[in-house]
Amino acid sequence: MEFVCKKTTELSKEDLHKIGSLFSEVFNQVRTEEVLLNQYLNNAFGTSYHVLMYDDGQLIGHNAGVPGYLMINGKKVSALNNVDLMIKEEKRGLQGFMMLVKKAWAFYKEQGIQLIYSLPNNNSHPLLVKLKFVNDIGKLYTYCLPYRIGGVKKGLAFANFLSKRLCKLWVFCSSILASEEVTTFRIQRDYESFERSRYKRSDGQYSFGELKGAKFVYKIMIHEGVRTAFIIDVYDKSKMAFCRAVNYLLKNESNNFDLILYVGYLPFVNIGLFRVPHKYEPKQFNFVGHVLNSEGLDDKDKNDYMDINRWDINLADDDII
Amino acid sequence: MEEKILNVLKEVLEIDSATSELSSSNCEMWDSMAQLNIAAELESAFDVSLEPEEIAGMASFKEIVNILKAKGI
């Protein structure tokens, strides 16, 4: 097996085409070369880092890291989101997996990256953890509001009127009880560099909303057959801001979705959405991390980095849906 | 030791019989996840801690024997 490390800016058109083909083969999803480039170039560094794995000249594996900056207890630190780790099914094995990830970690270190985090799927998660490439930080939650229940479960279309009424009542009651207090996080994105490029990623189809001072980003799409409004990020994280985001969607977009989803981790409840218990989640969101280079970080920073309660984490960090 | 390893392989891979020729290339059940489980079972069976490189190298009965022998078992 042969491994080639490249920045996105060094990938040829043929490389991108092969990565796209491998992606659709492994994940059964189409990603055009344009979408891939959007994904990999729109970050604070203007590039991502790739390891391409070849066998007999054929691309059989790939791993990418999307770099950026995190603020950890007020310090700006280079951090990278490890994404698109994939190996052709017939070529999978622990040895190859290990070599691919090892190469990636070494490449990231060479590029001056200090921290790695990732939201790996259930296939690669146990391998990454057991082979000690990462440690578990925690699991993200799925928060939901089934607005038009018939759109989520076809047989329940007769109950649409009721579910819509109940949702509005629920959000109204949540808004009465919700506090305006904004939660601060010890670990969050460096918003200044992040915002400049993040929402050009993927297909770039993100919407921005504001209601009574609460600002948020959302995306409406068909997800697994359901018209879904994803709340990607809410800027000031208070219970009230979430209620306002949900309220905004109900008032302005309710004809376009049947379900509202937010995926992330919040240290509070009562946000106008229901938190789905992990055992009932259709998809689990594993969250892992690794300190590559601890220069400038003290023990508190490193401990905080591995503690999900310190993180402001949600779909803004990764298009994992 | 070898008998113990074969028992671990039989149990984890859910196969009726295991021989010294068993490996990931001739056993469909022996995938990456199974290999992790084999390593975990071996760790408790032999009260030993395996390094990631050792776990990744355990792709056959013979390799397992060599790795455990090198650890003084």
GROMACS .gro file of C-alpha atoms in nm:
model
  394
    1MET     CA    1   0.000   0.000   0.000
    2GLU     CA    2   0.111   0.351  -0.079
    3PHE     CA    3   0.012   0.673   0.099
    4VAL     CA    4   0.024   1.022  -0.047
    5CYS     CA    5  -0.026   1.335   0.164
    6LYS     CA    6  -0.161   1.642  -0.011
    7LYS     CA    7  -0.323   1.972   0.067
    8THR     CA    8  -0.655   2.035  -0.110
    9THR     CA    9  -0.481   2.301  -0.317
   10GLU     CA   10  -0.244   2.031  -0.446
   11LEU     CA   11  -0.517   1.783  -0.545
   12SER     CA   12  -0.557   1.733  -0.918
   13LYS     CA   13  -0.897   1.719  -1.086
   14GLU     CA   14  -0.843   1.345  -1.120
   15ASP     CA   15  -0.769   1.313  -0.745
   16LEU     CA   16  -1.094   1.494  -0.665
   17HIS     CA   17  -1.288   1.277  -0.904
   18LYS     CA   18  -1.146   0.963  -0.743
   19ILE     CA   19  -1.224   1.092  -0.393
   20GLY     CA   20  -1.582   1.166  -0.505
   21SER     CA   21  -1.618   0.817  -0.654
   22LEU     CA   22  -1.479   0.654  -0.341
   23PHE     CA   23  -1.716   0.864  -0.128
   24SER     CA   24  -2.021   0.752  -0.321
   25GLU     CA   25  -1.905   0.390  -0.312
   26VAL     CA   26  -1.838   0.388   0.063
   27PHE     CA   27  -2.116   0.615   0.193
   28ASN     CA   28  -2.366   0.570  -0.089
   29GLN     CA   29  -2.397   0.948  -0.125
   30VAL     CA   30  -2.300   1.165  -0.418
   31ARG     CA   31  -2.054   1.449  -0.365
   32THR     CA   32  -1.957   1.639  -0.673
   33GLU     CA   33  -1.606   1.776  -0.715
   34GLU     CA   34  -1.747   2.123  -0.657
   35VAL     CA   35  -1.910   2.023  -0.327
   36LEU     CA   36  -1.588   1.853  -0.217
   37LEU     CA   37  -1.386   2.164  -0.293
   38ASN     CA   38  -1.638   2.380  -0.105
   39GLN     CA   39  -1.609   2.146   0.188
   40TYR     CA   40  -1.231   2.143   0.196
   41LEU     CA   41  -1.136   2.498   0.098
   42ASN     CA   42  -1.377   2.707   0.300
   43ASN     CA   43  -1.199   2.730   0.632
   44ALA     CA   44  -0.963   2.965   0.810
   45PHE     CA   45  -0.659   2.803   0.645
   46GLY     CA   46  -0.797   2.805   0.291
   47THR     CA   47  -0.712   2.437   0.247
   48SER     CA   48  -0.758   2.095   0.406
   49TYR     CA   49  -0.514   1.808   0.449
   50HIS     CA   50  -0.563   1.475   0.277
   51VAL     CA   51  -0.408   1.132   0.291
   52LEU     CA   52  -0.476   0.920  -0.015
   53MET     CA   53  -0.431   0.545   0.020
   54TYR     CA   54  -0.346   0.346  -0.293
   55ASP     CA   55  -0.323  -0.022  -0.371
   56ASP     CA   56  -0.186  -0.118  -0.714
   57GLY     CA   57  -0.235   0.240  -0.829
   58GLN     CA   58  -0.603   0.238  -0.730
   59LEU     CA   59  -0.740   0.480  -0.469
   60ILE     CA   60  -0.875   0.256  -0.191
   61GLY     CA   61  -0.880   0.493   0.105
   62HIS     CA   62  -0.893   0.858   0.200
   63ASN     CA   63  -0.887   1.074   0.509
   64ALA     CA   64  -0.920   1.451   0.535
   65GLY     CA   65  -0.872   1.714   0.801
   66VAL     CA   66  -1.047   2.051   0.788
   67PRO     CA   67  -0.841   2.299   0.991
   68GLY     CA   68  -0.950   2.606   1.181
   69TYR     CA   69  -0.907   2.776   1.514
   70LEU     CA   70  -1.065   2.707   1.850
   71MET     CA   71  -1.071   2.940   2.147
   72ILE     CA   72  -0.975   2.741   2.455
   73ASN     CA   73  -1.005   2.938   2.775
   74GLY     CA   74  -0.938   3.249   2.570
   75LYS     CA   75  -0.638   3.107   2.380
   76LYS     CA   76  -0.653   3.078   2.002
   77VAL     CA   77  -0.537   2.728   1.906
   78SER     CA   78  -0.515   2.553   1.568
   79ALA     CA   79  -0.755   2.260   1.561
   80LEU     CA   80  -0.868   2.026   1.291
   81ASN     CA   81  -1.186   1.837   1.226
   82ASN     CA   82  -1.105   1.491   1.092
   83VAL     CA   83  -1.359   1.397   0.825
   84ASP     CA   84  -1.425   1.162   0.534
   85LEU     CA   85  -1.227   0.869   0.669
   86MET     CA   86  -1.307   0.590   0.428
   87ILE     CA   87  -1.162   0.266   0.294
   88LYS     CA   88  -1.310   0.050   0.019
   89GLU     CA   89  -1.504  -0.232   0.181
   90GLU     CA   90  -1.302  -0.514   0.025
   91LYS     CA   91  -0.975  -0.351   0.131
   92ARG     CA   92  -1.065  -0.291   0.494
   93GLY     CA   93  -0.845  -0.420   0.772
   94LEU     CA   94  -0.699  -0.289   1.093
   95GLN     CA   95  -0.347  -0.269   0.953
   96GLY     CA   96  -0.447  -0.044   0.662
   97PHE     CA   97  -0.679   0.163   0.879
   98MET     CA   98  -0.404   0.219   1.131
   99MET     CA   99  -0.148   0.318   0.868
  100LEU     CA  100  -0.391   0.563   0.707
  101VAL     CA  101  -0.473   0.738   1.035
  102LYS     CA  102  -0.110   0.737   1.149
  103LYS     CA  103  -0.007   0.908   0.826
  104ALA     CA  104  -0.285   1.163   0.870
  105TRP     CA  105  -0.188   1.250   1.228
  106ALA     CA  106   0.177   1.288   1.128
  107PHE     CA  107   0.080   1.509   0.833
  108TYR     CA  108  -0.137   1.729   1.055
  109LYS     CA  109   0.145   1.768   1.305
  110GLU     CA  110   0.383   1.871   1.027
  111GLN     CA  111   0.133   2.139   0.928
  112GLY     CA  112   0.134   2.285   1.279
  113ILE     CA  113  -0.203   2.154   1.393
  114GLN     CA  114  -0.232   2.120   1.770
  115LEU     CA  115  -0.570   1.960   1.828
  116ILE     CA  116  -0.784   1.707   1.646
  117TYR     CA  117  -1.153   1.648   1.694
  118SER     CA  118  -1.397   1.439   1.497
  119LEU     CA  119  -1.751   1.308   1.478
  120PRO     CA  120  -1.680   0.957   1.346
  121ASN     CA  121  -1.953   0.716   1.245
  122ASN     CA  122  -2.021   0.394   1.431
  123ASN     CA  123  -1.786   0.199   1.201
  124SER     CA  124  -1.470   0.400   1.254
  125HIS     CA  125  -1.543   0.521   1.609
  126PRO     CA  126  -1.450   0.199   1.796
  127LEU     CA  127  -1.139   0.154   1.581
  128LEU     CA  128  -1.016   0.509   1.643
  129VAL     CA  129  -1.072   0.478   2.016
  130LYS     CA  130  -0.940   0.125   2.066
  131LEU     CA  131  -0.631   0.196   1.859
  132LYS     CA  132  -0.577   0.503   2.081
  133PHE     CA  133  -0.580   0.761   1.806
  134VAL     CA  134  -0.846   0.955   1.996
  135ASN     CA  135  -1.033   0.960   2.323
  136ASP     CA  136  -1.405   0.993   2.367
  137ILE     CA  137  -1.522   1.343   2.449
  138GLY     CA  138  -1.888   1.245   2.457
  139LYS     CA  139  -2.194   1.210   2.241
  140LEU     CA  140  -2.397   1.482   2.078
  141TYR     CA  141  -2.771   1.490   2.129
  142THR     CA  142  -3.046   1.517   1.875
  143TYR     CA  143  -3.313   1.771   1.969
  144CYS     CA  144  -3.633   1.762   1.767
  145LEU     CA  145  -3.980   1.900   1.717
  146PRO     CA  146  -4.208   1.696   1.490
  147TYR     CA  147  -4.425   1.976   1.355
  148ARG     CA  148  -4.624   1.796   1.090
  149ILE     CA  149  -4.628   1.439   1.220
  150GLY     CA  150  -4.763   1.295   0.894
  151GLY     CA  151  -4.447   1.410   0.717
  152VAL     CA  152  -4.236   1.214   0.964
  153LYS     CA  153  -4.455   0.904   0.982
  154LYS     CA  154  -4.681   0.871   0.682
  155GLY     CA  155  -4.956   0.676   0.860
  156LEU     CA  156  -5.010   0.961   1.104
  157ALA     CA  157  -5.107   1.225   0.850
  158PHE     CA  158  -5.455   1.239   1.008
  159ALA     CA  159  -5.292   1.385   1.321
  160ASN     CA  160  -5.116   1.675   1.145
  161PHE     CA  161  -5.361   1.934   1.273
  162LEU     CA  162  -5.313   1.815   1.629
  163SER     CA  163  -4.932   1.794   1.608
  164LYS     CA  164  -4.908   2.147   1.466
  165ARG     CA  165  -5.125   2.283   1.748
  166LEU     CA  166  -4.932   2.094   2.014
  167CYS     CA  167  -4.599   2.219   1.877
  168LYS     CA  168  -4.711   2.579   1.887
  169LEU     CA  169  -4.841   2.532   2.242
  170TRP     CA  170  -4.516   2.364   2.347
  171VAL     CA  171  -4.302   2.642   2.203
  172PHE     CA  172  -4.526   2.906   2.359
  173CYS     CA  173  -4.497   2.744   2.703
  174SER     CA  174  -4.120   2.694   2.660
  175SER     CA  175  -4.083   3.062   2.572
  176ILE     CA  176  -4.260   3.167   2.891
  177LEU     CA  177  -4.027   2.954   3.102
  178ALA     CA  178  -3.706   3.014   2.906
  179SER     CA  179  -3.430   3.226   3.049
  180GLU     CA  180  -3.237   3.491   2.855
  181GLU     CA  181  -2.915   3.396   3.033
  182VAL     CA  182  -2.643   3.326   2.779
  183THR     CA  183  -2.421   3.025   2.846
  184THR     CA  184  -2.051   3.075   2.786
  185PHE     CA  185  -1.827   2.787   2.683
  186ARG     CA  186  -1.461   2.731   2.760
  187ILE     CA  187  -1.416   2.578   2.417
  188GLN     CA  188  -1.569   2.737   2.115
  189ARG     CA  189  -1.489   2.826   1.757
  190ASP     CA  190  -1.289   3.133   1.679
  191TYR     CA  191  -1.598   3.292   1.530
  192GLU     CA  192  -1.405   3.566   1.356
  193SER     CA  193  -1.216   3.330   1.124
  194PHE     CA  194  -1.490   3.066   1.120
  195GLU     CA  195  -1.776   3.282   0.999
  196ARG     CA  196  -1.586   3.416   0.700
  197SER     CA  197  -1.600   3.087   0.517
  198ARG     CA  198  -1.806   2.821   0.696
  199TYR     CA  199  -2.136   2.881   0.525
  200LYS     CA  200  -1.988   2.857   0.179
  201ARG     CA  201  -1.929   2.487   0.247
  202SER     CA  202  -2.130   2.198   0.109
  203ASP     CA  203  -2.394   2.337  -0.132
  204GLY     CA  204  -2.380   2.678   0.040
  205GLN     CA  205  -2.759   2.672   0.089
  206TYR     CA  206  -2.781   2.808   0.443
  207SER     CA  207  -3.033   3.060   0.572
  208PHE     CA  208  -2.981   3.317   0.843
  209GLY     CA  209  -3.259   3.419   1.077
  210GLU     CA  210  -3.309   3.671   1.352
  211LEU     CA  211  -3.591   3.717   1.598
  212LYS     CA  212  -3.584   3.969   1.882
  213GLY     CA  213  -3.205   3.976   1.886
  214ALA     CA  214  -3.158   3.596   1.864
  215LYS     CA  215  -2.948   3.514   1.557
  216PHE     CA  216  -2.920   3.168   1.408
  217VAL     CA  217  -2.836   2.965   1.099
  218TYR     CA  218  -3.060   2.698   0.954
  219LYS     CA  219  -3.092   2.478   0.651
  220ILE     CA  220  -3.405   2.320   0.511
  221MET     CA  221  -3.355   1.996   0.323
  222ILE     CA  222  -3.500   1.654   0.262
  223HIS     CA  223  -3.330   1.429   0.514
  224GLU     CA  224  -3.404   1.057   0.488
  225GLY     CA  225  -3.730   1.135   0.314
  226VAL     CA  226  -3.845   1.394   0.568
  227ARG     CA  227  -3.865   1.769   0.502
  228THR     CA  228  -3.637   1.883   0.780
  229ALA     CA  229  -3.536   2.224   0.910
  230PHE     CA  230  -3.194   2.183   1.068
  231ILE     CA  231  -3.102   2.452   1.315
  232ILE     CA  232  -2.730   2.457   1.243
  233ASP     CA  233  -2.624   2.711   1.504
  234VAL     CA  234  -2.772   2.961   1.743
  235TYR     CA  235  -2.522   3.233   1.820
  236ASP     CA  236  -2.591   3.339   2.178
  237LYS     CA  237  -2.672   3.014   2.349
  238SER     CA  238  -2.959   3.080   2.583
  239LYS     CA  239  -3.282   2.888   2.627
  240MET     CA  240  -3.469   3.190   2.497
  241ALA     CA  241  -3.254   3.218   2.184
  242PHE     CA  242  -3.339   2.859   2.094
  243CYS     CA  243  -3.709   2.920   2.157
  244ARG     CA  244  -3.690   3.223   1.931
  245ALA     CA  245  -3.515   3.025   1.658
  246VAL     CA  246  -3.791   2.762   1.672
  247ASN     CA  247  -4.056   3.033   1.680
  248TYR     CA  248  -3.903   3.202   1.377
  249LEU     CA  249  -3.911   2.876   1.182
  250LEU     CA  250  -4.273   2.812   1.277
  251LYS     CA  251  -4.373   3.162   1.171
  252ASN     CA  252  -4.170   3.195   0.852
  253GLU     CA  253  -4.092   2.851   0.716
  254SER     CA  254  -4.365   2.621   0.844
  255ASN     CA  255  -4.487   2.534   0.494
  256ASN     CA  256  -4.142   2.407   0.402
  257PHE     CA  257  -4.066   2.150   0.673
  258ASP     CA  258  -4.229   1.877   0.880
  259LEU     CA  259  -3.958   1.835   1.141
  260ILE     CA  260  -3.714   2.065   1.319
  261LEU     CA  261  -3.380   1.917   1.428
  262TYR     CA  262  -3.082   2.049   1.618
  263VAL     CA  263  -2.779   1.827   1.669
  264GLY     CA  264  -2.528   1.933   1.930
  265TYR     CA  265  -2.464   1.938   2.299
  266LEU     CA  266  -2.629   2.189   2.528
  267PRO     CA  267  -2.579   2.210   2.902
  268PHE     CA  268  -2.943   2.312   2.950
  269VAL     CA  269  -3.292   2.185   2.864
  270ASN     CA  270  -3.623   2.346   2.772
  271ILE     CA  271  -3.529   2.504   2.441
  272GLY     CA  272  -3.855   2.452   2.257
  273LEU     CA  273  -3.725   2.120   2.124
  274PHE     CA  274  -3.737   1.769   2.271
  275ARG     CA  275  -3.406   1.599   2.345
  276VAL     CA  276  -3.409   1.246   2.206
  277PRO     CA  277  -3.263   0.991   2.451
  278HIS     CA  278  -2.949   0.830   2.305
  279LYS     CA  279  -3.109   0.484   2.284
  280TYR     CA  280  -3.387   0.615   2.058
  281GLU     CA  281  -3.165   0.819   1.828
  282PRO     CA  282  -3.176   0.699   1.466
  283LYS     CA  283  -2.814   0.804   1.429
  284GLN     CA  284  -2.552   0.840   1.700
  285PHE     CA  285  -2.309   1.129   1.697
  286ASN     CA  286  -1.981   1.022   1.856
  287PHE     CA  287  -1.752   1.306   1.949
  288VAL     CA  288  -1.380   1.235   1.996
  289GLY     CA  289  -1.061   1.433   2.031
  290HIS     CA  290  -0.686   1.415   2.053
  291VAL     CA  291  -0.412   1.655   2.156
  292LEU     CA  292  -0.137   1.639   1.892
  293ASN     CA  293   0.082   1.915   2.031
  294SER     CA  294   0.020   2.064   2.373
  295GLU     CA  295   0.248   2.364   2.333
  296GLY     CA  296   0.091   2.664   2.507
  297LEU     CA  297  -0.183   2.451   2.663
  298ASP     CA  298  -0.195   2.382   3.035
  299ASP     CA  299  -0.357   2.086   3.211
  300LYS     CA  300  -0.683   2.273   3.254
  301ASP     CA  301  -0.702   2.342   2.879
  302LYS     CA  302  -0.633   1.978   2.798
  303ASN     CA  303  -0.887   1.851   3.051
  304ASP     CA  304  -1.148   2.096   2.925
  305TYR     CA  305  -1.079   1.983   2.568
  306MET     CA  306  -1.177   1.627   2.657
  307ASP     CA  307  -1.493   1.731   2.845
  308ILE     CA  308  -1.806   1.774   2.636
  309ASN     CA  309  -1.962   2.000   2.900
  310ARG     CA  310  -1.704   2.265   2.810
  311TRP     CA  311  -1.778   2.261   2.437
  312ASP     CA  312  -1.995   2.466   2.212
  313ILE     CA  313  -2.045   2.195   1.950
  314ASN     CA  314  -2.314   2.146   1.687
  315LEU     CA  315  -2.367   2.096   1.315
  316ALA     CA  316  -2.183   2.418   1.238
  317ASP     CA  317  -1.866   2.219   1.301
  318ASP     CA  318  -1.940   1.947   1.053
  319ASP     CA  319  -2.198   1.862   0.788
  320ILE     CA  320  -2.248   1.514   0.921
  321ILE     CA  321  -2.610   1.481   0.822
  322MET     CA  322  -0.149  -2.086   2.550
  323GLU     CA  323  -0.241  -2.198   2.199
  324GLU     CA  324  -0.550  -2.381   2.318
  325LYS     CA  325  -0.662  -2.072   2.504
  326ILE     CA  326  -0.616  -1.856   2.194
  327LEU     CA  327  -0.814  -2.100   1.982
  328ASN     CA  328  -1.096  -2.088   2.236
  329VAL     CA  329  -1.098  -1.708   2.223
  330LEU     CA  330  -1.110  -1.719   1.843
  331LYS     CA  331  -1.396  -1.970   1.844
  332GLU     CA  332  -1.593  -1.765   2.091
  333VAL     CA  333  -1.542  -1.423   1.931
  334LEU     CA  334  -1.577  -1.538   1.571
  335GLU     CA  335  -1.869  -1.765   1.661
  336ILE     CA  336  -1.729  -2.060   1.471
  337ASP     CA  337  -1.749  -2.430   1.557
  338SER     CA  338  -1.382  -2.508   1.525
  339ALA     CA  339  -1.060  -2.310   1.508
  340THR     CA  340  -0.724  -2.431   1.382
  341SER     CA  341  -0.375  -2.285   1.377
  342GLU     CA  342  -0.432  -2.190   1.012
  343LEU     CA  343  -0.713  -1.950   1.097
  344SER     CA  344  -0.667  -1.592   0.977
  345SER     CA  345  -0.861  -1.288   0.857
  346SER     CA  346  -0.800  -1.395   0.499
  347ASN     CA  347  -0.973  -1.733   0.536
  348CYS     CA  348  -1.246  -1.643   0.783
  349GLU     CA  349  -1.524  -1.405   0.678
  350MET     CA  350  -1.618  -1.331   1.038
  351TRP     CA  351  -1.270  -1.197   1.111
  352ASP     CA  352  -1.320  -0.830   1.024
  353SER     CA  353  -1.178  -0.517   1.189
  354MET     CA  354  -1.438  -0.514   1.466
  355ALA     CA  355  -1.387  -0.884   1.534
  356GLN     CA  356  -1.013  -0.823   1.556
  357LEU     CA  357  -1.071  -0.554   1.820
  358ASN     CA  358  -1.292  -0.795   2.012
  359ILE     CA  359  -1.034  -1.073   1.983
  360ALA     CA  360  -0.772  -0.836   2.125
  361ALA     CA  361  -1.001  -0.736   2.412
  362GLU     CA  362  -1.071  -1.101   2.496
  363LEU     CA  363  -0.701  -1.189   2.477
  364GLU     CA  364  -0.620  -0.900   2.710
  365SER     CA  365  -0.850  -1.037   2.975
  366ALA     CA  366  -0.767  -1.404   2.912
  367PHE     CA  367  -0.392  -1.346   2.947
  368ASP     CA  368  -0.406  -1.042   3.175
  369VAL     CA  369  -0.197  -0.844   2.933
  370SER     CA  370  -0.221  -0.499   2.779
  371LEU     CA  371  -0.186  -0.480   2.401
  372GLU     CA  372  -0.049  -0.183   2.212
  373PRO     CA  373  -0.243  -0.051   1.911
  374GLU     CA  374   0.028  -0.180   1.672
  375GLU     CA  375  -0.001  -0.525   1.826
  376ILE     CA  376  -0.380  -0.522   1.792
  377ALA     CA  377  -0.353  -0.419   1.429
  378GLY     CA  378  -0.099  -0.697   1.369
  379MET     CA  379  -0.325  -0.972   1.504
  380ALA     CA  380  -0.467  -1.082   1.172
  381SER     CA  381  -0.402  -1.455   1.213
  382PHE     CA  382  -0.363  -1.721   1.479
  383LYS     CA  383   0.010  -1.739   1.409
  384GLU     CA  384   0.055  -1.363   1.446
  385ILE     CA  385  -0.133  -1.370   1.774
  386VAL     CA  386   0.095  -1.645   1.905
  387ASN     CA  387   0.406  -1.449   1.801
  388ILE     CA  388   0.283  -1.126   1.960
  389LEU     CA  389   0.188  -1.292   2.287
  390LYS     CA  390   0.517  -1.484   2.298
  391ALA     CA  391   0.705  -1.158   2.247
  392LYS     CA  392   0.522  -1.024   2.551
  393GLY     CA  393   0.660  -1.311   2.757
  394ILE     CA  394   0.347  -1.526   2.769
   0.00000   0.00000   0.00000
